[in-house]
Amino acid sequence: MIRILGFILILLALMQPATAQTPPAGFRVGIVGLAESGCSTAPSDAAAAAYRKHLEGRLGKPVVLCGYQDGKAVATALQDGQLDLAALDQPSFEAVTKIARPILAPRADAITGRVLAVALTLKTSGRDTPVKLAGSRPIFISKVAASHQVPLQGLADFGADTKSFKPELFVADEQAGLAALRAGQGDALIITAGARQRLCRGDDPKVVVCGDVVEAWRGRPTAQTGLVVRNDLPEADRYQLVGIHIALHQERPEAMAFLAAKLGGGIALDPTEATAMQKGVR
């Protein structure tokens, strides 16, 4: 009898580690720097708990938060199918570009997102790629980040040597910018895609407004962090996650503050394109 009891206790001891290492079932979110390692339905951090509870309520299924030591470990878990959603930085994302995509990226402030911008140059200048813009004098229509710093960062991410740019020229609007470009006062008119559409649309479809210019670049800066899902996640689930997170800063500010801390800042989350975290890729 004693031998049988001892045998049973040994079996239970051997089984215990495997049971402890098995993550709870549910929608799995991987994040660096949680208070606890492994997966949990009851994180000790109040902000983390608020985020988990909100996500669980909106998804209508159990949600577990999984803590990892670094971004590489999160990327590996996502690669291995152990996670459904991951908070990653850009270097860590490089390891999973073939099987995953970002769906949301943080917005720095109320007006500074990853604005789509263009760099217009004269066709005769030969400056028709970001690399060929080296040494150019840029023309801007505003000093606000969305029209200035954001496009500059985007250009740099696409290979432009922005440090070699000559002193910047600021003008009143896109029309004044095009006039300055044509007058040789600058080499590249850098404006948002919306401003470019207004500038070159024209009232008469028979009149070509921008026939003498070319887009040397069109793009956005690389997202340095983001929420990432596997490509095989059903499309409906991906859209649902986007819908939940774009309103997070209004519905659960403490949950947004938790994600912002893990994503390096941001007041809100914006939907983003699949290539957002791949440097120099549109």
XYZ file of C-alpha atoms in Angstrom:
282
model
C 0.000 0.000 0.000
C 2.822 2.368 0.940
C 4.612 1.552 -2.332
C 1.456 2.323 -4.356
C 0.930 5.620 -2.517
C 4.564 6.596 -3.131
C 4.251 5.745 -6.812
C 1.168 7.966 -7.120
C 2.935 10.899 -5.407
C 5.899 10.561 -7.785
C 3.560 10.618 -10.797
C 1.834 13.749 -9.491
C 5.180 15.470 -8.961
C 6.284 14.654 -12.508
C 3.030 15.944 -13.952
C 3.051 19.252 -12.057
C 5.652 21.194 -14.124
C 3.931 20.387 -17.420
C 0.597 21.570 -16.012
C 2.133 24.803 -14.708
C 3.705 25.603 -18.070
C 0.465 25.181 -20.020
C -0.973 28.665 -20.726
C -4.649 29.262 -19.987
C -7.003 28.945 -22.937
C -8.335 32.083 -24.575
C -7.332 35.000 -26.787
C -3.609 35.449 -26.085
C -1.921 38.872 -26.016
C 1.890 39.021 -25.816
C 3.583 42.030 -24.220
C 7.077 42.821 -22.945
C 7.485 43.959 -19.369
C 4.407 42.684 -17.566
C 4.746 42.298 -13.828
C 4.328 38.542 -14.214
C 5.953 36.256 -16.756
C 3.874 33.643 -18.518
C 0.154 33.948 -19.304
C -2.406 35.177 -16.803
C -6.090 36.021 -16.583
C -5.449 38.043 -13.436
C -2.478 40.441 -13.886
C -1.503 42.261 -10.710
C -1.046 45.594 -12.490
C -4.354 47.499 -12.342
C -3.944 49.098 -15.793
C -3.077 45.744 -17.360
C -6.112 44.201 -15.683
C -8.323 47.011 -17.019
C -7.088 46.394 -20.546
C -7.569 42.624 -20.280
C -11.074 43.007 -18.878
C -12.098 45.539 -21.555
C -10.751 43.397 -24.378
C -12.430 40.303 -22.979
C -15.757 42.086 -22.687
C -15.642 43.421 -26.243
C -14.419 40.167 -27.796
C -16.844 38.032 -25.847
C -14.218 35.404 -25.100
C -11.555 34.772 -22.416
C -8.432 36.932 -22.770
C -5.036 36.176 -21.262
C -2.054 38.531 -21.085
C 1.312 36.864 -21.654
C 4.460 38.537 -20.378
C 7.866 38.147 -22.041
C 11.378 39.330 -21.302
C 11.978 41.050 -24.641
C 10.544 41.701 -28.092
C 12.432 38.801 -29.623
C 10.638 36.381 -27.306
C 7.257 37.917 -28.170
C 8.015 37.635 -31.899
C 9.047 34.000 -31.489
C 5.821 33.182 -29.649
C 3.804 34.886 -32.392
C 5.763 32.988 -35.037
C 5.032 29.701 -33.260
C 1.289 30.372 -33.089
C 1.285 30.840 -29.312
C -0.150 34.378 -29.508
C -3.087 36.036 -31.241
C -2.025 39.666 -30.700
C 1.416 41.072 -29.904
C 2.856 44.452 -28.978
C 6.134 44.705 -30.896
C 8.801 47.259 -31.700
C 10.089 47.663 -35.245
C 13.336 45.660 -34.850
C 11.474 42.722 -33.288
C 8.836 42.814 -36.022
C 11.484 42.252 -38.699
C 11.648 38.582 -37.649
C 7.954 37.979 -38.426
C 7.305 40.089 -41.536
C 6.440 36.987 -43.583
C 3.748 35.673 -41.246
C 2.390 38.763 -39.474
C 1.294 42.363 -39.992
C 0.653 45.406 -37.799
C -2.946 46.563 -37.454
C -2.557 49.579 -35.151
C 0.183 52.089 -34.324
C 0.313 54.803 -31.655
C -0.494 58.423 -32.508
C 1.853 60.916 -30.876
C -0.715 63.675 -30.258
C -4.029 65.042 -31.505
C -2.749 65.905 -35.002
C 0.507 64.008 -35.380
C -0.106 60.660 -36.975
C 1.727 58.856 -39.755
C 0.507 61.279 -42.402
C 0.839 60.285 -46.062
C 3.060 62.858 -47.768
C 4.749 63.486 -51.111
C 7.872 65.244 -52.367
C 7.308 67.043 -55.670
C 10.203 68.056 -57.910
C 10.480 69.494 -61.411
C 10.763 66.822 -64.078
C 13.728 68.645 -65.553
C 15.660 68.505 -62.265
C 16.385 64.765 -62.392
C 15.519 64.533 -58.688
C 12.985 61.736 -59.060
C 13.859 59.400 -56.148
C 14.435 59.952 -52.410
C 18.158 59.243 -52.820
C 18.446 61.904 -55.527
C 17.024 64.526 -53.164
C 20.357 64.777 -51.329
C 21.508 68.384 -51.108
C 18.071 69.764 -52.026
C 16.438 72.813 -50.534
C 13.005 71.646 -49.309
C 9.867 73.768 -49.429
C 7.212 73.372 -46.722
C 3.855 75.022 -46.174
C 3.746 74.590 -42.387
C 5.989 74.049 -39.387
C 3.511 71.771 -37.595
C 4.715 68.211 -37.144
C 2.197 66.614 -39.508
C 3.420 68.779 -42.398
C 7.090 69.030 -41.455
C 8.745 66.546 -39.069
C 6.558 63.597 -40.101
C 7.328 63.883 -43.861
C 11.006 64.475 -43.101
C 11.162 61.266 -41.076
C 9.351 59.434 -43.844
C 11.834 60.659 -46.416
C 14.728 59.550 -44.226
C 13.169 56.097 -43.809
C 12.969 55.798 -47.597
C 16.649 56.590 -48.072
C 16.758 60.372 -48.453
C 19.789 62.069 -46.889
C 17.733 64.685 -45.067
C 20.776 65.825 -43.072
C 22.259 67.160 -46.312
C 19.216 69.334 -47.028
C 19.818 73.052 -47.432
C 17.983 75.611 -45.252
C 14.242 75.068 -45.481
C 11.860 77.472 -47.218
C 8.418 77.967 -45.659
C 5.592 79.420 -47.724
C 1.936 80.255 -47.160
C 0.255 77.336 -48.946
C 0.691 74.643 -51.608
C 0.083 77.085 -54.482
C 2.842 79.344 -53.201
C 5.017 76.270 -52.786
C 4.544 75.200 -56.403
C 5.314 78.746 -57.555
C 8.513 78.736 -55.471
C 9.503 75.351 -56.919
C 9.009 76.601 -60.470
C 10.929 79.789 -59.704
C 13.928 77.790 -58.506
C 13.653 79.018 -54.911
C 13.704 75.420 -53.726
C 14.246 71.923 -55.112
C 11.467 69.821 -53.562
C 7.971 70.769 -52.438
C 7.125 68.497 -49.502
C 3.409 68.444 -48.690
C 0.732 66.048 -47.465
C -1.020 63.869 -50.011
C -4.205 65.823 -49.362
C -2.488 69.114 -50.195
C -1.020 67.540 -53.326
C -4.503 66.515 -54.468
C -5.851 70.028 -53.920
C -2.880 71.530 -55.717
C -2.992 69.384 -58.834
C -6.681 68.621 -59.188
C -7.721 71.828 -60.999
C -11.225 72.930 -61.933
C -10.899 72.090 -65.626
C -10.049 68.427 -66.359
C -8.572 69.512 -69.702
C -5.950 71.654 -67.976
C -2.906 69.787 -66.644
C -1.937 71.677 -63.482
C 1.124 69.675 -62.440
C 2.418 68.404 -65.768
C 5.895 69.743 -65.122
C 6.402 68.030 -61.745
C 7.004 64.485 -60.612
C 6.546 62.684 -57.292
C 10.041 61.873 -56.133
C 8.544 60.180 -53.090
C 5.210 59.231 -51.584
C 4.964 57.520 -48.238
C 4.755 57.572 -44.465
C 7.378 57.241 -41.727
C 7.992 53.756 -40.376
C 5.904 52.878 -37.327
C 8.387 52.204 -34.531
C 5.911 50.146 -32.500
C 2.532 48.571 -33.110
C -0.021 45.916 -32.327
C 0.628 42.938 -34.582
C -1.424 39.902 -35.602
C -0.645 36.812 -37.638
C -1.695 36.939 -41.285
C -3.860 33.860 -40.797
C -6.085 35.600 -38.246
C -9.574 35.780 -39.805
C -10.277 39.156 -41.398
C -13.414 39.700 -39.323
C -11.383 39.233 -36.119
C -8.755 41.700 -37.334
C -11.376 44.347 -38.068
C -12.985 43.767 -34.696
C -9.643 44.298 -32.942
C -9.108 47.540 -34.849
C -12.571 48.767 -33.896
C -11.991 47.964 -30.230
C -8.609 49.675 -30.024
C -9.259 52.916 -31.938
C -11.796 53.910 -29.285
C -9.746 52.659 -26.338
C -8.442 56.098 -25.322
C -12.036 57.307 -24.928
C -13.691 54.210 -23.500
C -10.937 53.047 -21.126
C -8.211 55.704 -20.724
C -6.370 53.612 -18.137
C -6.193 50.699 -20.591
C -4.858 53.045 -23.294
C -2.270 54.349 -20.821
C -1.166 50.762 -20.211
C -0.671 50.095 -23.937
C 1.000 53.470 -24.455
C 3.568 52.573 -21.804
C 4.306 49.298 -23.604
C 4.398 50.915 -27.065
C 6.660 53.818 -26.149
C 3.994 56.514 -25.918
C 0.930 57.723 -27.772
C -2.421 59.227 -26.878
C -4.423 56.883 -29.124
C -4.090 54.053 -31.620
C -4.610 54.462 -35.355
C -5.319 51.722 -37.913
C -2.281 51.103 -40.075
C -1.234 49.429 -43.304
C 0.374 46.007 -43.452
C 3.813 47.430 -44.320
C 3.766 50.149 -41.645
C 6.639 48.621 -39.646
C 8.839 47.793 -42.656
C 11.309 50.590 -43.252
C 11.212 52.062 -46.739
C 8.227 49.972 -47.908
C 4.983 51.561 -49.086
